[in-house]
Short mmCIF file of C-alpha atoms and ligand atoms in Angstrom, two decimals:
data_model
loop_
_atom_site.label_atom_id
_atom_site.label_comp_id
_atom_site.label_asym_id
_atom_site.label_seq_id
_atom_site.Cartn_x
_atom_site.Cartn_y
_atom_site.Cartn_z
CA UNK V 607 12.79 -12.72 -10.64
CA UNK V 608 10.76 -9.47 -10.60
CA UNK V 609 7.79 -11.18 -8.93
CA UNK V 610 9.96 -12.64 -6.15
CA UNK V 611 11.77 -9.31 -5.69
CA UNK V 612 8.42 -7.49 -5.56
CA UNK V 613 7.18 -9.75 -2.76
CA UNK V 614 10.38 -9.10 -0.79
CA UNK V 615 9.94 -5.34 -1.17
CA UNK V 616 6.31 -5.57 -0.08
CA UNK V 617 7.11 -7.76 2.92
CA UNK V 618 10.14 -5.81 4.18
CA UNK V 619 9.21 -2.18 3.49
CA UNK V 620 7.99 -0.36 6.58
CA UNK V 621 5.13 2.11 6.16
CA UNK V 622 5.51 5.08 8.49
CA UNK V 623 2.57 7.53 8.76
CA UNK V 624 3.22 11.27 9.14
CA UNK V 625 6.95 11.14 8.42
CA UNK V 626 8.86 13.37 7.79
CA UNK V 627 5.80 15.62 8.11
CA UNK V 628 2.07 15.21 8.77
CA UNK V 629 0.13 13.63 5.91
CA UNK V 630 3.11 11.82 4.32
CA UNK V 631 3.02 8.02 4.27
CA UNK V 632 6.74 7.29 4.27
CA UNK V 633 7.98 4.03 2.70
CA UNK V 634 11.10 2.97 4.58
CA UNK V 635 12.94 0.48 2.35
CA UNK V 636 16.05 0.24 4.52
CA UNK V 637 15.04 -3.24 5.87
CA UNK V 638 15.39 -4.45 2.25
CA UNK V 639 18.99 -3.21 2.27
CA UNK V 640 19.72 -4.89 5.61
CA UNK V 641 18.65 -8.36 4.41
CA UNK V 642 21.51 -9.79 2.29
CA UNK V 643 19.36 -12.09 0.16
CA UNK V 644 16.65 -9.48 -0.40
CA UNK V 645 19.20 -6.79 -1.24
CA UNK V 646 20.95 -8.90 -3.83
CA UNK V 647 17.63 -10.07 -5.30
CA UNK V 648 16.19 -6.56 -5.68
CA UNK V 649 19.41 -5.22 -7.21
CA UNK V 650 19.28 -7.98 -9.82
CA UNK V 651 15.58 -7.42 -10.51
CA UNK V 652 15.91 -3.63 -10.82
CA UNK V 653 18.52 -3.92 -13.56
CA UNK V 654 17.07 -7.00 -15.29
CA UNK V 655 15.28 -5.24 -18.21
CA UNK V 656 18.32 -3.11 -19.04
CA UNK V 657 20.90 -5.08 -20.97
CA UNK V 658 23.27 -2.42 -22.26
CA UNK V 659 24.19 -0.39 -19.15
CA UNK V 660 27.70 1.06 -18.77
CA UNK V 661 27.22 2.89 -15.43
CA UNK V 662 24.62 3.22 -12.68
CA UNK V 663 23.55 6.59 -11.26
CA UNK V 664 22.12 6.60 -7.72
CA UNK V 665 20.01 9.44 -6.34
CA UNK V 666 20.94 10.51 -2.80
CA UNK V 667 20.67 8.81 -0.46
CA UNK V 668 18.88 5.46 -0.69
CA UNK V 669 19.58 5.35 -4.43
CA UNK V 670 23.30 5.16 -3.60
CA UNK V 671 22.91 1.76 -1.93
CA UNK V 672 20.91 0.36 -4.85
CA UNK V 673 23.27 1.81 -7.45
CA UNK V 674 26.25 0.29 -5.62
CA UNK V 675 24.65 -3.15 -5.49
CA UNK V 676 23.66 -3.13 -9.16
CA UNK V 677 27.03 -1.77 -10.26
CA UNK V 678 28.94 -4.52 -8.43
CA UNK V 679 26.66 -7.21 -9.88
CA UNK V 680 27.15 -5.83 -13.40
CA UNK V 681 30.84 -4.92 -13.11
CA UNK V 682 30.08 -1.22 -13.64
CA UNK V 683 30.85 2.05 -11.86
CA UNK V 684 28.58 4.42 -9.96
CA UNK V 685 27.67 8.07 -10.44
CA UNK V 686 26.37 9.76 -7.29
CA UNK V 687 23.67 12.35 -7.90
CA UNK V 688 23.68 14.53 -4.80
CA UNK V 689 21.44 17.06 -3.15
CA UNK V 690 22.56 20.68 -3.43
CA UNK V 691 25.69 21.84 -1.66
CA UNK V 692 27.32 18.47 -0.92
CA UNK V 693 29.89 18.28 -3.74
CA UNK V 694 33.15 20.24 -3.83
CA UNK V 695 34.65 21.80 -6.94
CA UNK V 696 32.99 22.07 -10.33
CA UNK V 697 29.39 20.82 -10.29
CA UNK V 698 26.44 20.78 -12.64
CA UNK V 699 23.20 21.68 -10.89
CA UNK V 700 19.59 21.12 -11.94
CA UNK V 701 16.74 22.78 -10.04
CA UNK V 702 13.25 21.37 -9.82
CA UNK V 703 9.98 22.36 -8.17
CA UNK V 704 8.73 20.81 -4.93
CA UNK V 705 5.17 21.15 -3.64
CA UNK V 706 6.44 24.14 -1.68
CA UNK V 707 9.67 25.66 -2.93
CA UNK V 708 12.53 24.26 -4.93
CA UNK V 709 15.30 21.69 -4.68
CA UNK V 710 18.33 20.85 -6.80
CA UNK V 711 20.37 17.79 -7.71
CA UNK V 712 24.07 18.02 -8.50
CA UNK V 713 26.73 15.98 -10.29
CA UNK V 714 30.47 16.25 -10.86
CA UNK V 715 30.95 16.38 -14.64
CA UNK V 716 33.67 14.59 -16.61
CA UNK V 717 33.84 11.35 -14.62
CA UNK V 718 32.97 9.04 -17.53
CA UNK V 719 33.21 9.38 -21.33
CA UNK V 720 30.53 11.28 -23.25
CA UNK V 721 27.72 9.04 -24.39
CA UNK V 722 28.12 6.55 -21.50
CA UNK V 723 24.86 4.60 -21.13
CA UNK V 724 23.56 5.20 -17.60
CA UNK V 725 20.80 3.46 -15.63
CA UNK V 726 19.24 5.80 -13.02
CA UNK V 727 18.02 4.26 -9.74
CA UNK V 728 16.19 5.40 -6.63
CA UNK V 729 14.10 3.79 -3.89
CA UNK V 730 10.70 5.44 -4.49
CA UNK V 731 9.15 7.16 -7.54
CA UNK V 732 6.57 9.70 -6.36
CA UNK V 733 5.91 12.79 -8.54
CA UNK V 734 8.98 12.04 -10.67
CA UNK V 735 10.44 15.50 -10.14
CA UNK V 736 13.71 14.25 -8.64
CA UNK V 737 14.15 11.58 -11.31
CA UNK V 738 13.33 13.98 -14.13
CA UNK V 739 15.85 16.54 -12.89
CA UNK V 740 18.44 13.76 -12.54
CA UNK V 741 17.90 12.60 -16.12
CA UNK V 742 18.28 16.18 -17.38
CA UNK V 743 21.43 16.58 -15.28
CA UNK V 744 22.99 13.38 -16.64
CA UNK V 745 22.19 14.42 -20.21
CA UNK V 746 23.69 17.89 -19.62
CA UNK V 747 26.84 16.05 -18.43
CA UNK V 748 26.95 14.25 -21.81
CA UNK V 749 25.63 10.84 -20.72
CA UNK V 750 22.79 8.84 -22.18
CA UNK V 751 20.14 7.92 -19.57
CA UNK V 752 18.86 4.53 -20.78
CA UNK V 753 16.33 3.75 -18.05
CA UNK V 754 14.96 4.54 -14.62
CA UNK V 755 14.40 1.85 -11.98
CA UNK V 756 12.93 2.07 -8.46
CA UNK V 757 11.74 -0.35 -5.82
CA UNK V 758 8.31 1.28 -5.52
CA UNK V 759 6.15 3.74 -7.41
CA UNK V 760 3.39 5.65 -5.63
CA UNK V 761 -0.05 5.61 -7.28
CA UNK V 762 -1.71 8.74 -8.57
CA UNK V 763 1.25 11.11 -8.40
CA UNK V 764 2.10 10.95 -12.11
CA UNK V 765 5.75 9.95 -11.78
CA UNK V 766 5.69 7.19 -14.36
CA UNK V 767 3.82 9.31 -16.95
CA UNK V 768 6.27 12.15 -16.40
CA UNK V 769 9.30 9.97 -17.17
CA UNK V 770 7.99 7.53 -19.77
CA UNK V 771 8.19 10.04 -22.63
CA UNK V 772 11.94 10.17 -22.05
CA UNK V 773 13.05 6.66 -21.10
CA UNK V 774 11.80 3.21 -20.02
CA UNK V 775 10.63 3.01 -16.40
CA UNK V 776 10.86 -0.19 -14.33
CA UNK V 777 9.58 -0.55 -10.76
CA UNK V 778 9.17 -3.65 -8.62
CA UNK V 779 5.81 -2.63 -7.17
CA UNK V 780 3.22 0.08 -6.66
CA UNK V 781 1.69 1.42 -3.46
CA UNK V 782 -0.88 4.04 -2.45
CA UNK V 783 0.62 7.52 -2.03
P1 LIG X 1911 9.56 12.66 -6.29
O1 LIG X 1911 10.61 13.62 -6.78
O2 LIG X 1911 8.29 13.34 -5.90
O3 LIG X 1911 9.34 11.53 -7.28
O4 LIG X 1911 10.10 12.03 -4.94
C1 LIG X 1911 11.03 11.01 -5.01
C2 LIG X 1911 12.09 11.18 -3.96
O5 LIG X 1911 11.54 11.49 -2.68
C3 LIG X 1911 12.86 9.87 -3.80
O6 LIG X 1911 14.22 10.17 -3.66
C4 LIG X 1911 12.26 9.24 -2.55
O7 LIG X 1911 13.28 8.71 -1.75
C5 LIG X 1911 11.56 10.36 -1.83
N1 LIG X 1911 10.15 10.06 -1.49
C6 LIG X 1911 9.06 10.71 -1.96
N2 LIG X 1911 7.94 10.25 -1.40
C7 LIG X 1911 8.31 9.27 -0.55
C8 LIG X 1911 7.59 8.39 0.33
N3 LIG X 1911 6.26 8.43 0.46
N4 LIG X 1911 8.32 7.48 1.03
C9 LIG X 1911 9.67 7.44 0.92
N5 LIG X 1911 10.39 8.24 0.12
C10 LIG X 1911 9.73 9.15 -0.61
#
């Protein structure tokens, strides 16, 4: 299933030079979401190695679509990990470094029982900073992050190495950064 899913991701992902800023080769995976067979196939393939998952955390924004698809297939719920300033009320916040400046991911605590086994998903793994902050955030909220899955990882940016000391990493394909 992973091989078939990988070929769908490769065929449907659009590569957009200089977006959102000069020098960035943006991987637009939204055509994968728009194709019903491809979407269902990649959701199944992303979660395939992870047998004991009790909830799926999606990283804003494309991770939300993937988390929703996987969660419905597995009969699980979704945790939405949001960018700073989007959630009302009590939030946990985890800052991380960007190439220039800082960003933060946020989560509403207390939505699921302590120790819930959570699979973390996003569209693209680049430096791993967003995923690493998300894993720390989920663990601060009392959950157990059991794996990270993404459609694509970008070569040479160190994302996989950064995460692998903490949890298993599963991607459907790799691409030049
Ligand atoms: P990073 O924290 O460096 O691993 O970046 C991962 C986050 O940024 C993910 O949420 C991706 O959606 C987004 N991202 C980073 N680089 C790209 C890229 N070249 N194309 C599309 N999305 C990207």
